[in-house]
Short mmCIF file of C-alpha atoms in Angstrom, two decimals:
data_model
loop_
_atom_site.label_atom_id
_atom_site.label_comp_id
_atom_site.label_asym_id
_atom_site.label_seq_id
_atom_site.Cartn_x
_atom_site.Cartn_y
_atom_site.Cartn_z
CA MET A 3 0.00 0.00 0.00
CA VAL A 4 2.72 2.46 0.99
CA GLU A 5 4.55 1.81 -2.29
CA PHE A 6 1.71 3.50 -4.16
CA GLY A 7 2.76 6.76 -2.45
CA PRO A 8 0.46 9.17 -0.59
CA ARG A 9 -3.08 8.21 -1.56
CA LEU A 10 -4.65 11.65 -1.42
CA THR A 11 -8.25 11.68 -2.58
CA GLY A 12 -8.56 11.28 -6.33
CA SER A 13 -4.81 11.22 -6.94
CA PRO A 14 -3.20 8.69 -9.32
CA SER A 15 -1.76 6.88 -6.28
CA HIS A 16 -5.21 6.66 -4.72
CA THR A 17 -6.68 5.27 -7.94
CA ARG A 18 -3.93 2.64 -8.20
CA TYR A 19 -4.58 1.57 -4.62
CA ILE A 20 -8.31 1.21 -5.31
CA ASP A 21 -7.52 -0.88 -8.40
CA TRP A 22 -5.24 -3.06 -6.27
CA LEU A 23 -7.97 -3.62 -3.69
CA GLU A 24 -10.38 -4.73 -6.41
CA GLU A 25 -7.80 -7.14 -7.82
CA GLN A 26 -7.11 -8.62 -4.39
CA PHE A 27 -10.79 -9.10 -3.55
CA THR A 28 -11.63 -10.76 -6.86
CA GLY A 29 -8.46 -12.84 -6.65
CA ALA A 30 -9.64 -14.11 -3.27
CA GLY A 31 -12.96 -15.17 -4.81
CA LEU A 32 -15.23 -12.32 -3.76
CA SER A 33 -17.64 -10.52 -6.07
CA LEU A 34 -17.61 -6.76 -6.55
CA ALA A 35 -20.74 -4.64 -6.41
CA PRO A 36 -20.93 -1.83 -8.99
CA CYS A 37 -18.71 1.13 -8.05
CA ASP A 38 -20.22 4.26 -6.56
CA THR A 39 -18.24 6.97 -8.34
CA TYR A 40 -18.10 10.55 -7.12
CA THR A 41 -16.19 13.59 -8.32
CA THR A 42 -14.02 15.75 -6.09
CA ASP A 43 -11.76 18.79 -6.27
CA ARG A 44 -8.30 17.24 -6.16
CA TRP A 45 -5.94 19.83 -4.71
CA SER A 46 -2.28 18.92 -5.18
CA ALA A 47 0.95 20.75 -4.39
CA ASP A 48 3.89 20.48 -6.78
CA GLN A 49 6.26 22.63 -4.75
CA PHE A 50 6.19 24.73 -1.60
CA GLY A 51 8.68 26.77 0.37
CA LEU A 52 9.66 30.02 2.03
CA GLN A 53 12.71 32.11 1.21
CA LEU A 54 14.06 35.28 2.78
CA ILE A 55 15.17 37.47 -0.11
CA GLU A 56 17.11 40.04 1.91
CA GLY A 57 18.83 40.50 5.25
CA PRO A 58 21.63 38.61 7.01
CA ALA A 59 19.66 35.33 6.96
CA ALA A 60 18.73 35.50 3.28
CA GLY A 61 18.05 32.08 1.82
CA PRO A 62 15.62 29.18 2.15
CA VAL A 63 13.72 28.65 5.40
CA ARG A 64 13.05 25.19 6.83
CA VAL A 65 9.34 24.56 6.21
CA ALA A 66 7.60 21.57 7.81
CA SER A 67 4.55 21.37 5.58
CA TYR A 68 1.96 23.21 3.52
CA TYR A 69 -1.66 24.01 4.37
CA PRO A 70 -3.75 21.71 2.13
CA ARG A 71 -6.24 23.45 -0.10
CA SER A 72 -4.86 26.87 0.71
CA GLN A 73 -4.79 29.30 -2.22
CA GLN A 74 -2.10 28.25 -4.66
CA THR A 75 0.57 30.66 -5.87
CA PRO A 76 2.17 31.02 -9.28
CA PRO A 77 5.30 28.83 -9.65
CA ALA A 78 7.42 31.88 -8.76
CA GLY A 79 5.47 32.37 -5.53
CA VAL A 80 4.28 35.60 -3.93
CA VAL A 81 6.69 38.23 -2.62
CA GLY A 82 6.14 40.61 0.28
CA PRO A 83 7.62 41.76 3.57
CA LEU A 84 7.75 39.15 6.33
CA VAL A 85 5.71 40.64 9.19
CA TYR A 86 5.05 39.25 12.64
CA GLY A 87 1.31 39.11 13.30
CA GLY A 88 1.35 38.02 16.93
CA VAL A 89 -0.02 35.05 18.84
CA ALA A 90 -3.40 33.75 17.72
CA PRO A 91 -5.88 32.79 20.45
CA ALA A 92 -5.47 29.29 21.84
CA LEU A 93 -8.14 26.66 21.60
CA SER A 94 -9.98 27.28 24.85
CA VAL A 95 -11.31 24.00 26.24
CA SER A 96 -13.34 24.35 29.43
CA GLY A 97 -13.76 20.78 30.60
CA SER A 98 -12.16 17.43 29.89
CA ASP A 99 -14.80 15.74 27.77
CA LEU A 100 -15.43 15.48 24.06
CA ALA A 101 -18.40 17.85 24.15
CA ALA A 102 -16.18 20.61 25.57
CA LEU A 103 -13.59 20.03 22.84
CA GLU A 104 -16.20 20.07 20.08
CA ALA A 105 -17.71 23.27 21.47
CA ALA A 106 -14.29 24.92 21.58
CA ILE A 107 -13.58 23.93 17.97
CA ALA A 108 -16.96 25.30 16.86
CA ARG A 109 -16.28 28.64 18.60
CA TYR A 110 -12.78 29.02 17.28
CA PRO A 111 -13.34 30.57 13.81
CA ALA A 112 -15.33 33.46 15.33
CA GLU A 113 -12.75 33.95 18.11
CA LEU A 114 -9.97 34.01 15.52
CA ALA A 115 -11.78 36.53 13.31
CA SER A 116 -12.45 38.80 16.28
CA TRP A 117 -8.82 38.65 17.36
CA ALA A 118 -7.52 39.41 13.85
CA GLN A 119 -9.85 42.39 13.49
CA GLY A 120 -8.63 43.74 16.81
CA ILE A 121 -4.93 43.63 15.96
CA SER A 122 -5.05 44.48 12.25
CA GLY A 123 -4.37 48.16 12.83
CA THR A 124 -1.71 47.69 15.51
CA ILE A 125 1.04 46.02 13.45
CA ALA A 126 3.83 48.45 12.62
CA GLY A 127 4.06 49.09 8.89
CA GLY A 128 0.76 47.31 8.24
CA THR A 129 0.02 43.94 6.67
CA GLN A 130 -1.11 44.93 3.19
CA GLY A 131 0.66 42.60 0.73
CA ALA A 132 2.70 41.06 3.55
CA ILE A 133 3.60 37.48 4.37
CA VAL A 134 2.29 37.34 7.92
CA LEU A 135 4.00 35.15 10.51
CA VAL A 136 1.53 33.96 13.19
CA ASP A 137 2.13 31.94 16.33
CA LEU A 138 -0.52 29.25 16.53
CA PRO A 139 -0.58 27.93 20.13
CA MET A 140 -1.64 24.50 18.96
CA PRO A 141 -2.03 21.58 19.19
CA ALA A 142 -3.92 21.98 22.43
CA PRO A 143 -2.31 20.28 25.47
CA LEU A 144 -5.09 17.72 25.89
CA THR A 145 -5.17 14.44 27.78
CA ALA A 146 -6.86 11.25 26.64
CA ALA A 147 -9.75 12.01 29.00
CA VAL A 148 -11.56 13.92 26.24
CA PHE A 149 -12.17 10.69 24.30
CA ILE A 150 -12.79 8.15 27.05
CA GLU A 151 -16.56 8.60 26.85
CA LEU A 152 -16.48 7.34 23.25
CA ALA A 153 -14.82 4.06 24.21
CA THR A 154 -16.84 1.02 25.22
CA TYR A 155 -13.68 -1.02 25.73
CA LEU A 156 -10.21 0.15 26.78
CA ASN A 157 -7.25 -2.09 26.00
CA TRP A 158 -4.05 -1.00 27.71
CA PRO A 159 -2.79 -3.91 29.85
CA GLY A 160 -1.28 -2.88 33.18
CA HIS A 161 -2.84 0.59 33.17
CA THR A 162 -5.74 2.06 35.11
CA LEU A 163 -8.52 4.41 34.06
CA ALA A 164 -6.56 7.17 35.79
CA ASP A 165 -3.64 6.48 33.44
CA TRP A 166 -5.93 6.93 30.46
CA ALA A 167 -7.38 10.13 31.87
CA THR A 168 -3.98 11.76 32.39
CA SER A 169 -2.06 10.47 29.35
CA ASP A 170 -0.65 13.00 26.89
CA TYR A 171 -2.96 13.45 23.91
CA LYS A 172 -1.43 16.54 22.36
CA ARG A 173 -1.91 15.63 18.70
CA THR A 174 -1.57 17.78 15.60
CA TRP A 175 -4.59 16.13 13.95
CA ILE A 176 -6.94 17.86 16.41
CA GLU A 177 -5.71 21.42 15.82
CA PRO A 178 -4.70 22.67 13.36
CA GLY A 179 -5.86 19.38 11.86
CA LEU A 180 -9.53 20.31 11.98
CA GLY A 181 -8.92 23.61 10.28
CA VAL A 182 -7.82 27.16 11.04
CA PRO A 183 -9.64 29.54 8.66
CA LEU A 184 -7.43 31.90 6.66
CA ALA A 185 -10.09 34.54 5.92
CA PRO A 186 -9.09 36.69 8.95
CA TRP A 187 -5.66 37.31 7.40
CA GLN A 188 -7.20 37.93 4.01
CA GLY A 189 -9.19 40.66 5.77
CA MET A 190 -5.89 42.20 6.91
CA GLY A 191 -4.75 42.41 3.29
CA ALA A 192 -2.06 39.75 3.74
CA ALA A 193 -0.64 38.00 0.70
CA ALA A 194 0.12 34.76 2.58
CA VAL A 195 0.40 33.28 6.07
CA VAL A 196 3.11 31.28 7.83
CA PHE A 197 1.91 29.46 10.93
CA VAL A 198 4.32 28.67 13.76
CA VAL A 199 2.99 25.50 15.39
CA ASP A 200 3.85 24.40 18.93
CA ALA A 201 5.58 21.24 17.72
CA SER A 202 9.05 20.05 16.82
CA PHE A 203 10.09 19.79 13.19
CA ALA A 204 10.13 15.99 13.40
CA ALA A 205 6.54 15.89 14.68
CA LEU A 206 5.23 18.40 12.15
CA LYS A 207 7.17 17.45 9.02
CA GLY A 208 4.93 16.24 6.22
CA GLY A 209 1.71 16.69 8.18
CA TYR A 210 -1.41 16.92 6.01
CA LEU A 211 -3.23 19.47 8.15
CA PRO A 212 -6.12 20.16 7.92
CA PHE A 213 -7.10 16.97 6.12
CA GLY A 214 -10.80 17.70 5.62
CA HIS A 215 -11.04 21.49 5.30
CA GLY A 216 -12.32 23.27 2.21
CA LEU A 217 -10.58 25.61 -0.24
CA GLU A 218 -9.04 28.64 1.48
CA PRO A 219 -8.45 32.19 0.14
CA LEU A 220 -4.71 32.59 0.96
CA PRO A 221 -1.58 30.45 0.56
CA ALA A 222 -0.20 29.16 3.85
CA LEU A 223 2.68 27.11 5.25
CA TYR A 224 3.66 25.59 8.61
CA VAL A 225 6.98 25.89 10.44
CA ASP A 226 8.01 24.29 13.71
CA ARG A 227 8.52 26.14 17.00
CA ASP A 228 12.33 26.47 16.64
CA THR A 229 12.15 27.82 13.09
CA GLY A 230 9.39 30.14 14.21
CA LEU A 231 11.57 31.56 16.98
CA GLU A 232 14.22 32.50 14.44
CA LEU A 233 11.69 33.95 12.00
CA ARG A 234 10.17 36.16 14.69
CA THR A 235 13.58 37.76 15.18
CA ARG A 236 14.04 38.27 11.43
CA ALA A 237 10.53 39.66 10.96
CA ALA A 238 11.31 42.68 13.13
CA ALA A 239 13.19 44.16 10.13
CA ARG A 240 10.37 43.28 7.68
CA PRO A 241 12.67 41.55 5.17
CA ARG A 242 11.24 40.74 1.76
CA ALA A 243 10.34 37.07 1.44
CA ARG A 244 8.96 34.70 -1.17
CA LEU A 245 6.34 32.09 -0.31
CA THR A 246 5.40 29.33 -2.72
CA VAL A 247 2.55 26.82 -2.70
CA SER A 248 2.13 25.92 -6.35
CA GLY A 249 0.15 23.06 -7.86
CA THR A 250 -3.20 22.28 -9.39
CA VAL A 251 -6.88 21.95 -8.55
CA LYS A 252 -8.69 19.51 -10.82
CA ARG A 253 -12.10 17.86 -10.81
CA VAL A 254 -11.51 14.09 -10.78
CA PRO A 255 -13.43 10.86 -10.11
CA ALA A 256 -13.12 8.85 -6.89
CA SER A 257 -14.75 5.44 -6.48
CA THR A 258 -15.82 3.11 -3.71
CA VAL A 259 -14.99 -0.58 -3.52
CA THR A 260 -17.67 -2.98 -2.27
CA ALA A 261 -16.63 -6.65 -2.10
CA ILE A 262 -19.04 -9.42 -1.07
CA LEU A 263 -18.44 -12.95 0.22
CA PRO A 264 -21.83 -14.71 0.22
CA GLY A 265 -22.78 -16.81 3.22
CA ALA A 266 -25.58 -19.26 3.85
CA SER A 267 -27.60 -16.35 5.21
CA LYS A 268 -28.36 -13.11 3.42
CA GLU A 269 -27.83 -11.30 6.72
CA THR A 270 -24.69 -9.20 6.44
CA ILE A 271 -21.72 -8.20 8.54
CA ILE A 272 -20.33 -4.97 7.10
CA PHE A 273 -16.68 -4.00 7.47
CA ASN A 274 -16.06 -0.40 6.44
CA THR A 275 -13.08 1.93 6.10
CA HIS A 276 -11.79 4.68 3.81
CA THR A 277 -9.19 4.31 1.09
CA ASP A 278 -7.51 7.72 1.00
CA GLY A 279 -4.59 8.69 3.24
CA GLN A 280 -0.91 9.59 3.40
CA GLY A 281 1.24 7.08 5.26
CA PHE A 282 1.18 3.50 6.50
CA ALA A 283 -1.61 4.05 9.03
CA GLU A 284 -3.97 6.39 7.19
CA GLU A 285 -5.61 4.33 5.80
CA ASN A 286 -4.58 0.68 6.15
CA GLY A 287 -8.02 -0.74 6.95
CA GLY A 288 -8.34 -1.94 3.36
CA VAL A 289 -5.21 -4.07 3.72
CA ALA A 290 -6.79 -5.76 6.75
CA PHE A 291 -9.91 -6.37 4.67
CA VAL A 292 -7.86 -8.15 2.01
CA GLN A 293 -6.40 -10.47 4.67
CA LEU A 294 -9.85 -11.17 6.14
CA ALA A 295 -11.30 -11.81 2.69
CA ARG A 296 -8.52 -14.25 1.81
CA HIS A 297 -8.97 -16.11 5.09
CA PHE A 298 -12.74 -16.49 5.09
CA ALA A 299 -12.94 -17.21 1.35
CA SER A 300 -10.34 -19.98 1.72
CA LEU A 301 -12.33 -21.92 4.34
CA PRO A 302 -14.25 -25.05 3.37
CA ALA A 303 -17.98 -24.45 3.10
CA ARG A 304 -18.70 -26.20 6.41
CA GLN A 305 -16.33 -23.81 8.26
CA ARG A 306 -17.46 -20.55 6.72
CA LEU A 307 -19.41 -17.94 8.60
CA ARG A 308 -23.16 -18.23 8.18
CA ARG A 309 -23.60 -14.53 7.44
CA THR A 310 -22.58 -12.72 4.24
CA LEU A 311 -19.46 -10.60 4.62
CA VAL A 312 -19.37 -7.16 3.01
CA PHE A 313 -16.16 -5.12 2.72
CA ALA A 314 -16.93 -1.46 2.02
CA ALA A 315 -14.02 0.87 1.26
CA TRP A 316 -14.95 4.43 0.34
CA PRO A 317 -13.07 7.65 -0.51
CA GLY A 318 -13.40 11.14 0.92
CA HIS A 319 -11.87 11.31 4.39
CA MET A 320 -8.97 13.40 3.10
CA THR A 321 -11.14 16.00 1.42
CA TYR A 322 -14.20 18.13 2.15
CA ASP A 323 -16.73 17.49 -0.58
CA LEU A 324 -17.57 13.76 -0.51
CA PRO A 325 -20.24 11.98 1.58
CA GLN A 326 -17.89 9.33 3.04
CA THR A 327 -19.67 6.61 5.09
CA GLN A 328 -23.12 8.13 4.66
CA GLY A 329 -22.69 8.08 0.89
CA TRP A 330 -22.03 4.34 0.95
CA ILE A 331 -24.98 3.74 3.29
CA ASP A 332 -27.30 5.70 1.00
CA ALA A 333 -26.05 3.83 -2.09
CA HIS A 334 -26.53 0.33 -0.63
CA PRO A 335 -29.87 0.20 1.23
CA ASP A 336 -30.25 -3.51 0.45
CA LEU A 337 -27.03 -4.41 2.28
CA ILE A 338 -27.81 -2.03 5.14
CA LYS A 339 -31.31 -3.47 5.59
CA ARG A 340 -29.85 -6.95 6.01
CA ALA A 341 -27.03 -5.89 8.38
CA ALA A 342 -26.60 -7.65 11.71
CA ALA A 343 -23.47 -5.65 12.60
CA ALA A 344 -20.98 -3.17 11.20
CA LEU A 345 -17.34 -2.64 12.14
CA THR A 346 -15.13 0.31 11.21
CA VAL A 347 -11.48 -0.73 10.86
CA GLU A 348 -8.82 2.00 10.81
CA HIS A 349 -5.25 2.95 11.78
CA LEU A 350 -3.97 -0.52 12.60
CA GLY A 351 -0.52 -1.10 14.09
CA CYS A 352 0.16 2.41 15.42
CA SER A 353 2.68 2.90 18.21
CA GLU A 354 2.41 5.96 20.43
CA TRP A 355 4.67 8.92 19.69
CA ILE A 356 4.59 12.11 21.74
CA ASP A 357 6.36 15.43 21.30
CA THR A 358 7.97 16.94 24.42
CA LEU A 359 10.39 19.82 24.93
CA ASP A 360 12.93 17.67 26.77
CA ARG A 361 12.98 14.68 24.40
CA GLY A 362 11.45 15.91 21.16
CA TYR A 363 9.33 13.59 19.04
CA HIS A 364 9.75 10.07 20.42
CA ALA A 365 8.13 6.70 20.86
CA THR A 366 6.82 5.82 24.32
CA GLY A 367 6.85 2.06 23.82
CA ASP A 368 3.06 1.89 24.18
CA PRO A 369 0.48 1.42 21.42
CA GLU A 370 -1.29 4.57 20.27
CA MET A 371 -4.47 4.85 22.32
CA PHE A 372 -7.85 4.76 20.60
#
């Protein structure tokens, strides 16, 4: 799966992976239901970077990642003074449960817009046409307690519920992973934004954040906390800089895969996952499905499960404009009507990595929780 490359929604690598899944399912003896094919805006970056054009530190800047679906630049980038825009408001979570986190995320765009409007006239030299450097005090320093209410079963041998409640769950996928709107800086007249994230370069490098946000009005990049510290010093002199996020946006097809292993009963057990992702974990559920399909299809008839097995693999988790699980449910009412159970399978084999000031980005030796 990984050899196909990042399987971003609707990309050639994603399409090749879907084709591979179909080949593996049919090779194992399963039948394929007709594909549900959608179209999506495939946003892809060919190149990205930040360069200081003048000053004692002139040259390329270490950039951890780009902001997916931010406004793309011409291949030559956009040029403007590098200006420090301050510290954006933190994600304010009052409480330790999921409802408090969701409420904080819902409030955040309005809080950010209000903050940006308040400081827009206070930045020396102004921000019109500037590349604005912004400290983003994220990801939020959460513990695993916010997700415990979702879990019906906790598997962490040798640990107590108190261990779960206090374990580090500061993860980049939560914020800025769920999306920091760029419109507030567009309102300042900025040409582009560089976010300084409270993470090490190793933790942030290559992050696809936010993975499900829509098209944004400005180009944007991410740098780690150490690079950000240096850039803040340089920005005091407002050196000219060039920011590049060039690529394409193209309307492309993206298909589901639905593989069926008939049982003696028409009642179904539905395994579901998504097919798009970046690395080995996001999303490897389809690889597990192939192994399950091979196993159950290889059993003699007397040993097979009584129920019909359905493997549903759909696209759209890495973009904003596809119906994901609900789309598959709506397209297959016959299989849903006959369902006895459904299981979502995702992110298998993940070890826990945390990012601390004293040790950097490192493995803890435990499995990743949840």
